[in-house]
XYZ file of C-alpha atoms in Angstrom:
499
model
C 68.577 40.495 179.852
C 70.001 44.019 180.201
C 71.904 45.399 183.161
C 68.783 46.918 184.774
C 66.888 43.645 184.609
C 69.775 41.780 186.253
C 70.027 44.227 189.146
C 68.298 43.474 192.484
C 65.084 45.435 192.882
C 66.233 47.162 196.091
C 69.217 48.677 194.246
C 67.039 50.798 191.940
C 65.362 54.067 192.808
C 61.612 54.258 192.096
C 61.145 56.283 188.918
C 58.813 59.282 189.094
C 56.097 59.517 186.438
C 57.936 62.306 184.635
C 61.259 60.386 184.391
C 62.804 60.329 180.897
C 65.644 58.077 179.768
C 68.263 59.886 177.669
C 69.617 57.486 175.038
C 72.840 59.437 174.527
C 73.423 59.581 178.278
C 72.726 55.843 178.637
C 75.144 55.089 175.806
C 77.854 57.128 177.513
C 77.224 55.326 180.819
C 77.418 51.927 179.101
C 80.719 52.800 177.425
C 82.244 53.949 180.693
C 80.882 50.877 182.504
C 82.736 48.648 180.036
C 85.986 50.146 181.372
C 85.282 49.669 185.066
C 86.915 49.805 187.568
C 89.282 52.441 186.111
C 86.416 54.547 184.763
C 84.508 54.853 188.062
C 85.509 58.501 188.750
C 84.460 59.496 185.205
C 81.181 57.620 185.622
C 80.492 59.629 188.761
C 81.403 62.858 186.970
C 78.817 62.070 184.297
C 76.101 61.630 186.946
C 77.238 64.768 188.777
C 76.769 66.666 185.546
C 73.160 65.623 184.894
C 71.083 68.779 185.294
C 67.553 67.484 184.922
C 66.079 65.453 187.796
C 63.830 63.519 185.403
C 66.932 62.329 183.498
C 69.040 61.701 186.622
C 66.867 58.946 188.107
C 67.038 56.545 185.106
C 70.732 57.378 184.607
C 71.737 56.721 188.226
C 69.858 53.403 188.215
C 71.727 52.335 185.098
C 75.107 53.385 186.495
C 74.424 51.758 189.888
C 73.429 48.498 188.176
C 76.693 48.477 186.227
C 78.726 49.136 189.367
C 76.885 46.435 191.296
C 77.558 43.997 188.456
C 81.338 44.319 188.993
C 81.317 44.961 192.737
C 83.550 41.988 193.559
C 86.162 43.292 191.103
C 86.024 46.723 192.715
C 86.486 45.226 196.191
C 89.430 43.117 194.978
C 91.240 45.895 193.068
C 94.931 46.255 193.968
C 94.779 50.050 193.862
C 93.364 51.691 196.998
C 92.112 54.536 194.821
C 89.524 52.236 193.215
C 87.897 51.396 196.549
C 88.051 55.034 197.662
C 86.281 55.964 194.398
C 83.659 53.321 195.143
C 82.989 54.903 198.542
C 82.692 58.343 196.965
C 80.357 57.039 194.260
C 78.194 55.191 196.784
C 77.895 58.225 199.050
C 76.903 60.484 196.188
C 74.603 58.316 194.098
C 73.619 54.918 195.529
C 70.567 53.978 197.580
C 70.896 53.324 201.310
C 70.935 49.476 201.202
C 73.766 49.571 198.651
C 75.719 52.123 200.681
C 75.330 49.969 203.780
C 76.764 46.898 202.064
C 79.683 48.826 200.632
C 80.529 50.706 203.841
C 80.270 47.528 205.901
C 82.668 45.704 203.617
C 85.251 48.474 203.285
C 85.321 49.564 206.926
C 87.519 46.466 207.503
C 89.597 46.896 204.321
C 93.346 46.087 204.567
C 94.163 49.624 203.350
C 94.385 52.272 206.071
C 93.181 54.963 203.676
C 90.097 52.965 202.668
C 89.276 51.928 206.251
C 89.454 55.486 207.502
C 87.261 56.822 204.688
C 84.639 54.118 205.289
C 84.762 54.702 209.055
C 84.021 58.397 208.642
C 81.085 57.638 206.356
C 79.594 55.194 208.865
C 80.019 57.653 211.728
C 78.326 60.582 210.020
C 75.516 58.913 208.065
C 72.213 57.571 209.343
C 71.956 54.010 208.036
C 68.936 52.021 209.155
C 70.797 48.745 209.733
C 70.932 46.420 212.739
C 74.358 45.286 213.911
C 75.958 43.974 217.078
C 76.748 46.919 219.377
C 80.196 48.459 219.440
C 80.261 48.224 223.228
C 78.502 45.935 225.675
C 75.564 48.260 226.376
C 75.711 50.193 223.113
C 73.180 50.656 220.350
C 72.481 47.900 217.854
C 73.308 50.055 214.858
C 76.052 50.294 212.170
C 78.532 51.811 214.619
C 79.034 48.192 215.706
C 80.828 47.625 212.402
C 83.604 49.861 213.710
C 84.856 47.478 216.371
C 88.626 47.349 216.025
C 88.598 50.446 213.791
C 87.650 53.389 216.005
C 90.280 52.844 218.713
C 93.186 54.944 217.433
C 95.764 53.542 219.873
C 98.387 51.356 218.231
C 98.114 48.876 221.086
C 96.021 48.500 224.211
C 98.307 45.749 225.562
C 100.832 45.972 228.380
C 104.418 45.662 227.178
C 107.744 44.763 228.645
C 109.914 41.933 229.917
C 107.424 40.579 232.473
C 104.660 40.303 229.877
C 106.980 38.484 227.484
C 108.054 36.083 230.215
C 104.422 35.448 231.150
C 103.707 34.422 227.549
C 106.857 32.246 227.542
C 108.266 33.952 224.442
C 111.867 35.151 224.005
C 112.614 38.424 225.789
C 113.466 41.013 223.139
C 114.033 44.636 224.101
C 115.881 46.070 221.099
C 116.348 45.403 217.408
C 119.928 44.261 218.140
C 118.496 41.475 220.292
C 115.922 40.696 217.619
C 118.595 40.397 214.929
C 120.631 38.079 217.142
C 117.616 35.849 217.842
C 116.682 35.582 214.164
C 120.216 35.245 212.820
C 120.078 38.422 210.720
C 123.677 39.413 210.015
C 123.438 43.197 209.875
C 121.135 46.190 209.974
C 121.558 46.415 206.214
C 120.266 42.872 205.717
C 117.367 43.628 208.057
C 116.555 46.666 205.913
C 116.465 44.460 202.811
C 114.001 42.061 204.472
C 111.854 45.017 205.561
C 111.203 45.930 201.917
C 108.577 43.149 202.281
C 107.878 43.175 198.545
C 108.723 41.626 195.190
C 109.221 45.141 193.769
C 112.681 46.744 193.473
C 114.414 43.384 193.868
C 112.771 42.775 197.237
C 112.802 39.519 199.250
C 109.555 38.072 197.776
C 108.493 36.448 194.528
C 104.882 36.695 193.403
C 103.010 34.289 191.124
C 99.582 32.725 190.708
C 98.242 29.189 190.762
C 94.799 28.064 189.533
C 91.950 27.546 191.980
C 89.369 24.784 191.649
C 86.800 27.316 190.416
C 89.075 28.397 187.569
C 90.188 31.690 189.133
C 93.774 32.491 190.089
C 95.201 32.394 193.612
C 98.039 34.844 194.272
C 101.070 33.433 196.061
C 103.627 35.779 197.635
C 106.533 33.544 198.609
C 109.613 34.762 200.510
C 112.998 34.116 198.963
C 115.354 31.673 200.663
C 116.960 34.033 203.210
C 113.713 35.658 204.355
C 112.037 32.246 204.493
C 114.784 31.097 206.874
C 114.239 34.169 209.082
C 110.490 33.565 209.095
C 111.109 29.981 210.161
C 113.055 31.338 213.159
C 110.089 33.559 214.059
C 107.776 30.567 213.691
C 109.877 28.200 215.802
C 111.139 30.594 218.465
C 108.163 32.919 218.957
C 104.914 31.768 217.382
C 105.216 28.110 218.374
C 105.312 29.131 222.053
C 101.831 30.704 221.979
C 98.794 28.403 222.371
C 95.923 28.532 219.873
C 92.212 28.059 220.595
C 90.927 24.489 220.926
C 88.503 25.071 218.032
C 91.341 25.650 215.537
C 92.539 22.570 213.647
C 94.467 23.815 210.597
C 98.290 23.962 210.463
C 98.677 22.770 214.069
C 100.833 19.866 215.211
C 98.620 17.010 216.391
C 95.525 18.358 214.639
C 94.355 17.814 211.082
C 91.380 17.596 208.759
C 90.533 14.371 210.590
C 90.440 15.935 214.064
C 88.414 18.786 212.599
C 85.877 16.497 210.918
C 85.579 14.097 213.865
C 83.992 16.825 216.023
C 80.912 16.803 213.770
C 80.331 13.063 213.365
C 76.695 11.976 213.498
C 75.196 15.483 213.607
C 71.609 16.089 212.568
C 72.511 19.327 210.818
C 75.778 21.013 209.803
C 76.352 24.669 208.871
C 79.444 25.562 206.851
C 80.831 29.079 206.419
C 83.796 30.332 204.402
C 85.823 33.485 205.109
C 86.657 35.730 202.163
C 90.342 36.512 201.391
C 91.466 35.011 204.679
C 95.212 35.804 204.703
C 95.025 39.208 202.910
C 92.372 40.327 205.426
C 94.978 40.058 208.203
C 96.841 43.310 207.631
C 99.965 44.828 209.141
C 98.260 46.566 212.078
C 96.489 43.371 213.128
C 99.795 41.480 213.100
C 101.468 44.346 214.968
C 98.711 44.146 217.577
C 99.301 40.424 218.000
C 103.040 40.853 218.642
C 102.232 43.731 221.013
C 99.914 41.383 222.943
C 102.984 39.231 223.678
C 104.660 42.207 225.361
C 106.879 43.438 222.528
C 107.317 47.203 222.324
C 105.249 49.153 219.770
C 106.581 52.692 220.098
C 105.194 54.801 217.243
C 104.307 51.749 215.142
C 107.169 52.255 212.682
C 109.569 49.418 211.956
C 113.268 50.198 211.598
C 116.844 48.934 211.428
C 118.659 50.853 214.186
C 120.082 48.339 216.662
C 119.215 50.522 219.660
C 115.584 50.944 218.563
C 112.873 49.324 220.691
C 110.321 49.064 217.839
C 110.260 45.270 218.100
C 106.549 44.577 217.418
C 106.398 46.711 214.223
C 109.605 45.167 212.902
C 108.398 41.621 213.586
C 105.087 42.448 211.889
C 106.831 43.803 208.800
C 109.087 40.727 208.598
C 106.060 38.444 208.196
C 103.942 40.706 205.935
C 103.993 41.528 202.227
C 103.179 44.695 200.289
C 103.119 45.312 196.507
C 104.650 48.751 197.150
C 107.546 48.903 199.638
C 106.864 52.632 200.170
C 103.400 51.874 201.611
C 104.730 50.889 204.997
C 101.377 50.639 206.792
C 99.376 48.690 204.202
C 101.177 45.352 204.186
C 99.233 42.125 204.661
C 99.774 38.493 205.585
C 101.106 36.698 202.482
C 99.867 33.352 201.267
C 103.163 31.546 200.776
C 105.100 32.493 203.925
C 105.743 29.770 206.553
C 104.604 32.128 209.325
C 101.204 33.002 207.839
C 99.236 29.898 208.942
C 100.413 30.176 212.552
C 99.789 33.930 212.741
C 96.313 33.510 211.257
C 95.436 30.980 213.969
C 96.754 33.245 216.704
C 95.023 36.357 215.360
C 91.793 34.305 215.255
C 91.856 33.373 218.938
C 89.210 35.928 219.917
C 87.103 35.058 216.865
C 87.292 31.377 217.816
C 86.407 32.140 221.439
C 83.345 34.203 220.463
C 82.099 31.649 217.932
C 82.710 28.760 220.343
C 80.690 30.644 222.946
C 77.885 31.223 220.438
C 77.906 27.517 219.571
C 77.793 26.482 223.228
C 74.795 28.734 223.913
C 72.985 27.082 221.010
C 74.019 23.504 221.918
C 76.247 23.244 218.872
C 79.879 22.310 218.164
C 82.245 24.736 216.424
C 85.566 24.144 214.672
C 87.705 26.152 212.262
C 90.157 24.828 209.698
C 91.911 27.910 208.239
C 89.084 29.866 206.587
C 86.457 27.092 206.862
C 84.049 27.453 209.806
C 81.850 24.485 210.734
C 78.986 24.263 213.221
C 77.078 21.070 213.946
C 73.874 20.465 215.897
C 72.822 17.122 217.378
C 69.220 18.350 217.238
C 67.896 20.598 214.485
C 66.231 23.135 216.786
C 66.232 26.910 216.853
C 66.256 29.587 214.161
C 69.097 28.841 211.736
C 68.661 32.189 210.013
C 69.178 34.019 213.287
C 72.185 31.851 214.099
C 73.674 32.616 210.672
C 73.198 36.348 211.307
C 75.112 36.108 214.577
C 78.010 34.255 212.938
C 78.214 36.861 210.187
C 78.132 39.755 212.683
C 80.802 38.261 214.957
C 83.104 37.513 212.017
C 82.733 41.061 210.741
C 83.451 42.621 214.140
C 86.585 40.482 214.367
C 87.792 41.730 210.977
C 86.689 38.876 208.695
C 84.076 38.705 205.958
C 81.810 35.702 205.403
C 81.503 34.573 201.788
C 77.720 34.309 201.565
C 77.914 32.366 198.284
C 79.680 29.472 200.042
C 77.294 29.085 202.973
C 75.851 25.543 203.192
C 73.263 23.780 205.324
C 73.721 19.989 205.269
C 71.193 17.687 206.918
C 71.659 14.083 208.031
C 69.724 12.849 204.990
C 72.471 14.295 202.770
C 76.158 13.464 202.457
C 77.805 15.603 205.134
C 81.318 16.644 204.112
C 83.614 18.450 206.554
C 87.095 19.321 205.253
C 86.589 16.722 202.536
C 85.624 13.878 204.896
C 82.180 12.273 205.169
C 80.957 12.500 208.786
C 77.384 11.131 208.660
C 78.199 8.036 210.728
C 81.813 6.947 210.725
C 84.529 9.065 209.124
C 85.448 8.045 205.603
C 86.835 9.439 202.388
C 84.032 9.901 199.821
C 83.262 6.602 198.081
C 83.691 7.979 194.563
C 87.223 9.172 195.402
C 88.188 5.777 196.847
C 86.756 3.974 193.832
C 88.612 6.243 191.427
C 91.884 5.642 193.277
C 91.370 1.877 193.252
C 90.695 2.072 189.512
C 93.975 3.945 189.008
C 95.878 1.284 190.970
C 94.190 -1.483 188.962
C 95.106 0.186 185.668
C 98.682 0.702 186.857
C 98.937 -3.009 187.673
C 97.344 -4.066 184.393
C 98.836 -1.576 181.931
C 101.849 -0.155 183.738
C 102.490 3.062 185.665
C 103.014 5.134 182.523
C 99.438 4.473 181.401
C 98.171 6.481 184.383
C 101.095 8.838 185.051
C 100.786 10.421 181.597
C 104.044 12.288 181.998
C 103.455 13.613 185.538
C 106.817 13.586 187.321
C 105.226 13.457 190.796
C 102.915 10.515 190.068
C 104.610 8.147 192.550
C 104.329 10.820 195.282
C 100.642 11.245 194.418
C 99.971 7.509 194.831
C 101.763 7.318 198.169
C 100.187 10.571 199.357
C 96.595 9.646 198.520
C 96.965 6.180 200.006
C 98.381 7.782 203.179
C 95.419 10.190 203.231
C 92.950 7.294 203.128
C 94.992 5.512 205.792
C 94.749 8.589 208.042
C 90.950 8.639 207.747
C 90.248 4.898 207.420
C 93.250 2.967 208.801
C 92.191 -0.541 207.712
C 91.385 0.266 204.082
C 94.292 2.695 203.914
C 96.784 0.049 205.074
C 95.630 -2.230 202.261
C 96.019 0.533 199.694
C 99.440 1.565 201.003
C 100.619 -2.019 200.598
C 99.235 -2.118 197.052
C 101.045 1.122 196.189
C 104.353 -0.135 197.569
C 104.008 -3.354 195.577
C 103.503 -1.255 192.448
C 106.326 1.190 193.072
C 108.826 -0.965 194.906
C 111.061 0.419 197.678
C 111.895 4.129 197.608
C 115.459 4.805 196.551
C 117.794 7.727 197.025
C 119.819 9.560 194.397
C 122.498 6.895 194.528
C 119.971 4.132 193.888
C 120.214 2.711 197.427
C 116.833 1.875 199.135
């Protein structure tokens, strides 16, 4: 199947009767497509140079099909220039439905340059798409995608001591006070932390770990000193601010069990997943959150001068990461920092409130565990397609993108899993996982721990951890398994061999 045959029908322009495919032109397009995303500007230049209309139509269909085939790679490219090139290519050569999908995605891009380019395209083009209105009584058109993008003010929140006191957070008026609160020794050390990067010897390290689907997950972890500072921000500032009741991830007293228990015995469950959850929360969104607590924004620039009042920008930079320390406005929330889970929950408060309200109007229950959104209905009534559209639109307006490939509808006749826990009747860990764990314990007892550990240094921790997990979900069975694990391992000992 060639690239044209794989492309969705709506992506391709209808070919006029006089259209002629140019083999040499097609070969050139194919060669450039093999080098995407770097070759996108050259691919556009080739199409711009086609003189004959009858040759252009087949050529643009072929090029568009190639671009669509690697669209996820183009969206995920580290370089902003790739996504800007995609916008330029789409504007010049792609059909309206393709342009709409690309503009909609990139209008909420973490990069300021990309967001602004996409915003201008949405504002000046006439796309025939339906979206939630930008304002309460506005039009239901693509301008609704611009919520949170068109307001050019750095913050719409009141600032000052009284606002900070009302939110019960530490009163911070200057960077000198901020340094004292966080235990940062000097302006020079603060400047080092504000590099916010692993480049140029910065305060982060970057590496990848494998995902379940075989892809790589990027981890940007702060080094020891910055991690300690971020813990101070977490404990002294973030921990004082309440999250929405629907949030269950990374919150003391809530867990995968409290999240799953809300959906027990439902007739139908809808599960959504948010794409690139932490990276989607960029510097300006974090700045806006700290501004909402009353911390001064000023011109939005972080700094190191003790007398400066740019507290919100400096706090935002201290908890964000950027590959390039010179790109001060394009940092994002890093996966690997101790502050990221708490900030994500707090940034999501309005998202959670809107989705909880949508659920209530439709007699459903809503919860969120990090990037996993779950809705359950006691009665399978109403238009699920319409409900799904509303969820997608609200998430987009709040700056998040739904991963359509991970959307699931689970009925009561199926095994209903919520954050890994079966919720059809009573909560329990999936039977196959419990059986496998019991088999491991049996083999350990029969053949010794080494027969199952197979060289894994953390095998004892795995046994205790999984037994504790089952105990959390199913206390009776878990207590039995915990006892069996302790009988296998014996009492835990310290480095000196003392229990």
